[in-house]
PDB file of C-alpha atoms in Angstrom:
ATOM      1  CA  MET W  99       0.000   0.000   0.000  1.00  0.00           C
ATOM      2  CA  ILE W 100       1.311   3.456  -0.873  1.00  0.00           C
ATOM      3  CA  PRO W 101       1.788   5.565   2.263  1.00  0.00           C
ATOM      4  CA  THR W 102      -0.068   8.798   2.820  1.00  0.00           C
ATOM      5  CA  ARG W 103       0.981  12.015   4.493  1.00  0.00           C
ATOM      6  CA  THR W 104      -0.551  15.291   5.554  1.00  0.00           C
ATOM      7  CA  ALA W 105      -0.768  17.696   2.646  1.00  0.00           C
ATOM      8  CA  ALA W 106       1.082  20.995   2.683  1.00  0.00           C
ATOM      9  CA  GLU W 107       0.299  24.168   0.770  1.00  0.00           C
ATOM     10  CA  ALA W 108       3.153  23.246  -1.575  1.00  0.00           C
ATOM     11  CA  ASP W 109       1.000  20.280  -2.707  1.00  0.00           C
ATOM     12  CA  LEU W 110      -1.843  22.511  -3.850  1.00  0.00           C
ATOM     13  CA  PRO W 111      -0.778  22.804  -7.517  1.00  0.00           C
ATOM     14  CA  ALA W 112      -0.894  19.001  -7.843  1.00  0.00           C
ATOM     15  CA  ILE W 113      -4.177  18.812  -5.892  1.00  0.00           C
ATOM     16  CA  THR W 114      -5.636  21.502  -8.172  1.00  0.00           C
ATOM     17  CA  ALA W 115      -4.583  19.557 -11.278  1.00  0.00           C
ATOM     18  CA  ILE W 116      -6.131  16.318  -9.978  1.00  0.00           C
ATOM     19  CA  TYR W 117      -9.333  18.152  -9.027  1.00  0.00           C
ATOM     20  CA  ASN W 118      -9.619  19.926 -12.380  1.00  0.00           C
ATOM     21  CA  HIS W 119      -9.052  16.711 -14.321  1.00  0.00           C
ATOM     22  CA  ALA W 120     -11.932  15.126 -12.405  1.00  0.00           C
ATOM     23  CA  VAL W 121     -14.126  18.158 -13.125  1.00  0.00           C
ATOM     24  CA  LEU W 122     -13.421  18.015 -16.853  1.00  0.00           C
ATOM     25  CA  HIS W 123     -13.454  14.261 -17.426  1.00  0.00           C
ATOM     26  CA  THR W 124     -15.438  12.416 -14.742  1.00  0.00           C
ATOM     27  CA  THR W 125     -18.650  12.390 -12.761  1.00  0.00           C
ATOM     28  CA  ALA W 126     -16.687  12.087  -9.512  1.00  0.00           C
ATOM     29  CA  ILE W 127     -17.144  15.841  -8.996  1.00  0.00           C
ATOM     30  CA  TRP W 128     -20.405  17.398 -10.043  1.00  0.00           C
ATOM     31  CA  ASN W 129     -18.926  20.781 -10.858  1.00  0.00           C
ATOM     32  CA  GLU W 130     -18.405  21.904 -14.436  1.00  0.00           C
ATOM     33  CA  THR W 131     -16.019  24.792 -13.811  1.00  0.00           C
ATOM     34  CA  VAL W 132     -12.320  24.298 -13.156  1.00  0.00           C
ATOM     35  CA  VAL W 133     -10.733  26.130 -10.228  1.00  0.00           C
ATOM     36  CA  ASP W 134      -7.513  28.041  -9.785  1.00  0.00           C
ATOM     37  CA  LEU W 135      -4.809  27.746  -7.170  1.00  0.00           C
ATOM     38  CA  GLU W 136      -6.339  30.481  -5.011  1.00  0.00           C
ATOM     39  CA  ASN W 137      -9.608  28.533  -4.859  1.00  0.00           C
ATOM     40  CA  ARG W 138      -7.811  25.410  -3.658  1.00  0.00           C
ATOM     41  CA  ARG W 139      -5.750  27.444  -1.193  1.00  0.00           C
ATOM     42  CA  ALA W 140      -8.949  28.855   0.353  1.00  0.00           C
ATOM     43  CA  TRP W 141     -10.478  25.339   0.389  1.00  0.00           C
ATOM     44  CA  TYR W 142      -7.345  23.892   2.028  1.00  0.00           C
ATOM     45  CA  ARG W 143      -7.185  26.591   4.684  1.00  0.00           C
ATOM     46  CA  ALA W 144     -10.886  26.232   5.465  1.00  0.00           C
ATOM     47  CA  ARG W 145     -10.657  22.441   5.728  1.00  0.00           C
ATOM     48  CA  THR W 146      -7.522  22.399   7.884  1.00  0.00           C
ATOM     49  CA  GLY W 147      -8.789  25.374   9.882  1.00  0.00           C
ATOM     50  CA  GLN W 148     -11.702  23.182  10.976  1.00  0.00           C
ATOM     51  CA  GLY W 149      -9.231  20.560  12.155  1.00  0.00           C
ATOM     52  CA  TYR W 150     -10.002  18.233   9.253  1.00  0.00           C
ATOM     53  CA  PRO W 151      -7.271  16.377   7.376  1.00  0.00           C
ATOM     54  CA  VAL W 152      -6.108  16.828   3.824  1.00  0.00           C
ATOM     55  CA  LEU W 153      -3.908  13.875   2.936  1.00  0.00           C
ATOM     56  CA  VAL W 154      -1.846  13.084  -0.148  1.00  0.00           C
ATOM     57  CA  ALA W 155      -0.194   9.993  -1.583  1.00  0.00           C
ATOM     58  CA  GLU W 156       2.914  10.212  -3.722  1.00  0.00           C
ATOM     59  CA  VAL W 157       4.170   8.023  -6.527  1.00  0.00           C
ATOM     60  CA  ASP W 158       7.790   8.523  -7.567  1.00  0.00           C
ATOM     61  CA  GLY W 159       7.991  11.707  -5.515  1.00  0.00           C
ATOM     62  CA  ALA W 160       4.947  13.383  -7.069  1.00  0.00           C
ATOM     63  CA  VAL W 161       1.480  13.829  -5.567  1.00  0.00           C
ATOM     64  CA  ALA W 162      -0.737  11.241  -7.256  1.00  0.00           C
ATOM     65  CA  ALA W 163      -3.863  11.480  -5.106  1.00  0.00           C
ATOM     66  CA  TYR W 164      -5.490  13.356  -2.274  1.00  0.00           C
ATOM     67  CA  GLY W 165      -8.246  12.755   0.215  1.00  0.00           C
ATOM     68  CA  THR W 166     -10.101  14.680   2.862  1.00  0.00           C
ATOM     69  CA  PHE W 167     -13.304  14.782   4.827  1.00  0.00           C
ATOM     70  CA  GLY W 168     -15.586  17.494   6.086  1.00  0.00           C
ATOM     71  CA  ASP W 169     -18.904  18.011   7.757  1.00  0.00           C
ATOM     72  CA  PHE W 170     -21.683  15.879   6.296  1.00  0.00           C
ATOM     73  CA  ARG W 171     -24.310  18.517   7.030  1.00  0.00           C
ATOM     74  CA  ALA W 172     -24.058  21.804   8.881  1.00  0.00           C
ATOM     75  CA  PHE W 173     -26.371  20.976  11.775  1.00  0.00           C
ATOM     76  CA  GLU W 174     -25.318  20.030  15.318  1.00  0.00           C
ATOM     77  CA  GLY W 175     -27.006  16.657  15.170  1.00  0.00           C
ATOM     78  CA  TYR W 176     -24.621  15.603  12.380  1.00  0.00           C
ATOM     79  CA  ARG W 177     -21.426  16.621  14.216  1.00  0.00           C
ATOM     80  CA  PHE W 178     -20.213  13.007  14.488  1.00  0.00           C
ATOM     81  CA  THR W 179     -20.677  12.297  10.770  1.00  0.00           C
ATOM     82  CA  VAL W 180     -18.244  13.300   8.038  1.00  0.00           C
ATOM     83  CA  GLU W 181     -18.261  12.900   4.265  1.00  0.00           C
ATOM     84  CA  HIS W 182     -14.997  11.937   2.632  1.00  0.00           C
ATOM     85  CA  SER W 183     -13.584  12.552  -0.829  1.00  0.00           C
ATOM     86  CA  VAL W 184     -10.669  10.818  -2.517  1.00  0.00           C
ATOM     87  CA  TYR W 185      -9.322  11.663  -5.966  1.00  0.00           C
ATOM     88  CA  VAL W 186      -6.545   9.785  -7.751  1.00  0.00           C
ATOM     89  CA  ALA W 187      -4.703  11.077 -10.805  1.00  0.00           C
ATOM     90  CA  GLU W 188      -5.697   9.126 -13.892  1.00  0.00           C
ATOM     91  CA  ALA W 189      -2.190   7.715 -14.448  1.00  0.00           C
ATOM     92  CA  ALA W 190      -2.009   6.419 -10.854  1.00  0.00           C
ATOM     93  CA  ARG W 191      -5.305   4.536 -10.667  1.00  0.00           C
ATOM     94  CA  GLY W 192      -5.439   0.827  -9.893  1.00  0.00           C
ATOM     95  CA  ARG W 193      -2.480   0.829  -7.483  1.00  0.00           C
ATOM     96  CA  GLY W 194      -4.357   0.743  -4.177  1.00  0.00           C
ATOM     97  CA  ILE W 195      -3.838   4.438  -3.508  1.00  0.00           C
ATOM     98  CA  ALA W 196      -7.510   5.156  -2.842  1.00  0.00           C
ATOM     99  CA  THR W 197      -7.665   2.255  -0.389  1.00  0.00           C
ATOM    100  CA  GLY W 198      -4.768   3.700   1.590  1.00  0.00           C
ATOM    101  CA  LEU W 199      -6.266   7.176   1.623  1.00  0.00           C
ATOM    102  CA  ILE W 200      -9.702   5.982   2.745  1.00  0.00           C
ATOM    103  CA  GLU W 201      -8.221   3.888   5.544  1.00  0.00           C
ATOM    104  CA  ALA W 202      -6.007   6.799   6.647  1.00  0.00           C
ATOM    105  CA  LEU W 203      -9.032   9.099   6.638  1.00  0.00           C
ATOM    106  CA  ALA W 204     -11.001   6.554   8.695  1.00  0.00           C
ATOM    107  CA  GLU W 205      -8.187   6.497  11.242  1.00  0.00           C
ATOM    108  CA  ARG W 206      -8.200  10.297  11.430  1.00  0.00           C
ATOM    109  CA  ALA W 207     -11.987  10.296  11.798  1.00  0.00           C
ATOM    110  CA  ARG W 208     -11.767   7.863  14.722  1.00  0.00           C
ATOM    111  CA  GLY W 209      -9.149  10.083  16.307  1.00  0.00           C
ATOM    112  CA  LEU W 210     -11.509  13.043  16.058  1.00  0.00           C
ATOM    113  CA  GLY W 211     -14.363  11.095  17.649  1.00  0.00           C
ATOM    114  CA  LYS W 212     -16.378  10.756  14.445  1.00  0.00           C
ATOM    115  CA  HIS W 213     -18.957   7.979  14.324  1.00  0.00           C
ATOM    116  CA  VAL W 214     -19.806   7.592  10.622  1.00  0.00           C
ATOM    117  CA  LEU W 215     -17.995   8.143   7.310  1.00  0.00           C
ATOM    118  CA  VAL W 216     -20.281   8.922   4.376  1.00  0.00           C
ATOM    119  CA  ALA W 217     -19.460   8.629   0.683  1.00  0.00           C
ATOM    120  CA  GLY W 218     -21.566  10.247  -2.028  1.00  0.00           C
ATOM    121  CA  ILE W 219     -20.740   8.466  -5.291  1.00  0.00           C
ATOM    122  CA  ALA W 220     -22.126   8.829  -8.804  1.00  0.00           C
ATOM    123  CA  ALA W 221     -24.083   5.684  -9.605  1.00  0.00           C
ATOM    124  CA  ASP W 222     -22.117   5.258 -12.845  1.00  0.00           C
ATOM    125  CA  ASN W 223     -18.782   5.147 -10.966  1.00  0.00           C
ATOM    126  CA  GLU W 224     -18.646   1.377 -10.494  1.00  0.00           C
ATOM    127  CA  PRO W 225     -14.939   1.288  -9.575  1.00  0.00           C
ATOM    128  CA  SER W 226     -15.553   3.636  -6.624  1.00  0.00           C
ATOM    129  CA  LEU W 227     -18.699   1.778  -5.573  1.00  0.00           C
ATOM    130  CA  ALA W 228     -16.822  -1.544  -5.669  1.00  0.00           C
ATOM    131  CA  LEU W 229     -13.902  -0.108  -3.702  1.00  0.00           C
ATOM    132  CA  HIS W 230     -16.190   1.228  -1.002  1.00  0.00           C
ATOM    133  CA  ARG W 231     -18.036  -2.101  -0.758  1.00  0.00           C
ATOM    134  CA  LYS W 232     -14.663  -3.856  -0.414  1.00  0.00           C
ATOM    135  CA  LEU W 233     -13.745  -1.465   2.415  1.00  0.00           C
ATOM    136  CA  GLY W 234     -16.911  -2.224   4.377  1.00  0.00           C
ATOM    137  CA  PHE W 235     -19.184   0.584   3.219  1.00  0.00           C
ATOM    138  CA  SER W 236     -22.820  -0.287   2.661  1.00  0.00           C
ATOM    139  CA  GLU W 237     -25.261   1.432   0.354  1.00  0.00           C
ATOM    140  CA  THR W 238     -27.749   3.368   2.427  1.00  0.00           C
ATOM    141  CA  GLY W 239     -29.477   5.445  -0.206  1.00  0.00           C
ATOM    142  CA  ARG W 240     -29.892   6.072  -3.907  1.00  0.00           C
ATOM    143  CA  MET W 241     -31.154   9.400  -5.155  1.00  0.00           C
ATOM    144  CA  THR W 242     -32.215   9.422  -8.785  1.00  0.00           C
ATOM    145  CA  GLU W 243     -31.479  12.283 -11.160  1.00  0.00           C
ATOM    146  CA  VAL W 244     -30.294  14.720  -8.479  1.00  0.00           C
ATOM    147  CA  GLY W 245     -27.278  15.888 -10.498  1.00  0.00           C
ATOM    148  CA  PHE W 246     -26.652  17.001 -14.057  1.00  0.00           C
ATOM    149  CA  LYS W 247     -23.358  16.909 -15.930  1.00  0.00           C
ATOM    150  CA  PHE W 248     -22.158  16.133 -19.451  1.00  0.00           C
ATOM    151  CA  GLY W 249     -25.696  16.641 -20.761  1.00  0.00           C
ATOM    152  CA  ARG W 250     -27.268  13.917 -18.662  1.00  0.00           C
ATOM    153  CA  TRP W 251     -28.938  13.322 -15.333  1.00  0.00           C
ATOM    154  CA  LEU W 252     -26.902  11.624 -12.621  1.00  0.00           C
ATOM    155  CA  ASP W 253     -27.949   9.379  -9.756  1.00  0.00           C
ATOM    156  CA  LEU W 254     -26.212   9.627  -6.386  1.00  0.00           C
ATOM    157  CA  VAL W 255     -25.431   6.595  -4.244  1.00  0.00           C
ATOM    158  CA  LEU W 256     -24.891   7.202  -0.542  1.00  0.00           C
ATOM    159  CA  MET W 257     -22.691   4.735   1.304  1.00  0.00           C
ATOM    160  CA  GLN W 258     -21.503   4.675   4.883  1.00  0.00           C
ATOM    161  CA  ARG W 259     -19.416   2.835   7.427  1.00  0.00           C
ATOM    162  CA  ARG W 260     -18.180   3.409  10.929  1.00  0.00           C
ATOM    163  CA  PRO W 261     -14.551   4.442  10.968  1.00  0.00           C
TER     164      PRO W 261
END
């Protein structure tokens, strides 16, 4: 398994590139507009300012993936539930990087006293759904046609597990 580490601001150009590739080419992110480095810097500072992790995995000395989690919903009753995100550069997929990031995020969630990890995954993203099933996540909801990207409606699958 490829080790993970805490991201630094110096990793933000690579994180931005991975994010923007997902925006332009996948349904992993339901945004249609790419972001700039300042956007990711503000995102990073907000996430880490809340005490939440941003982790990266490197392959051959270069950032190949990142993962994080944040509040599931902004109400007090959800304070023990977080939603995670993991994105792997296209050239680095299939190497177990996402597995390592998800498990590292679960460990961080436990350390912060979180009770549930949630994943929101596009229903057409079978590799991510299969990975989450393999890691002990169970499907807890399916919302039809709640997103729109690439000229088509998208279904959202909600999965969860205890960290």
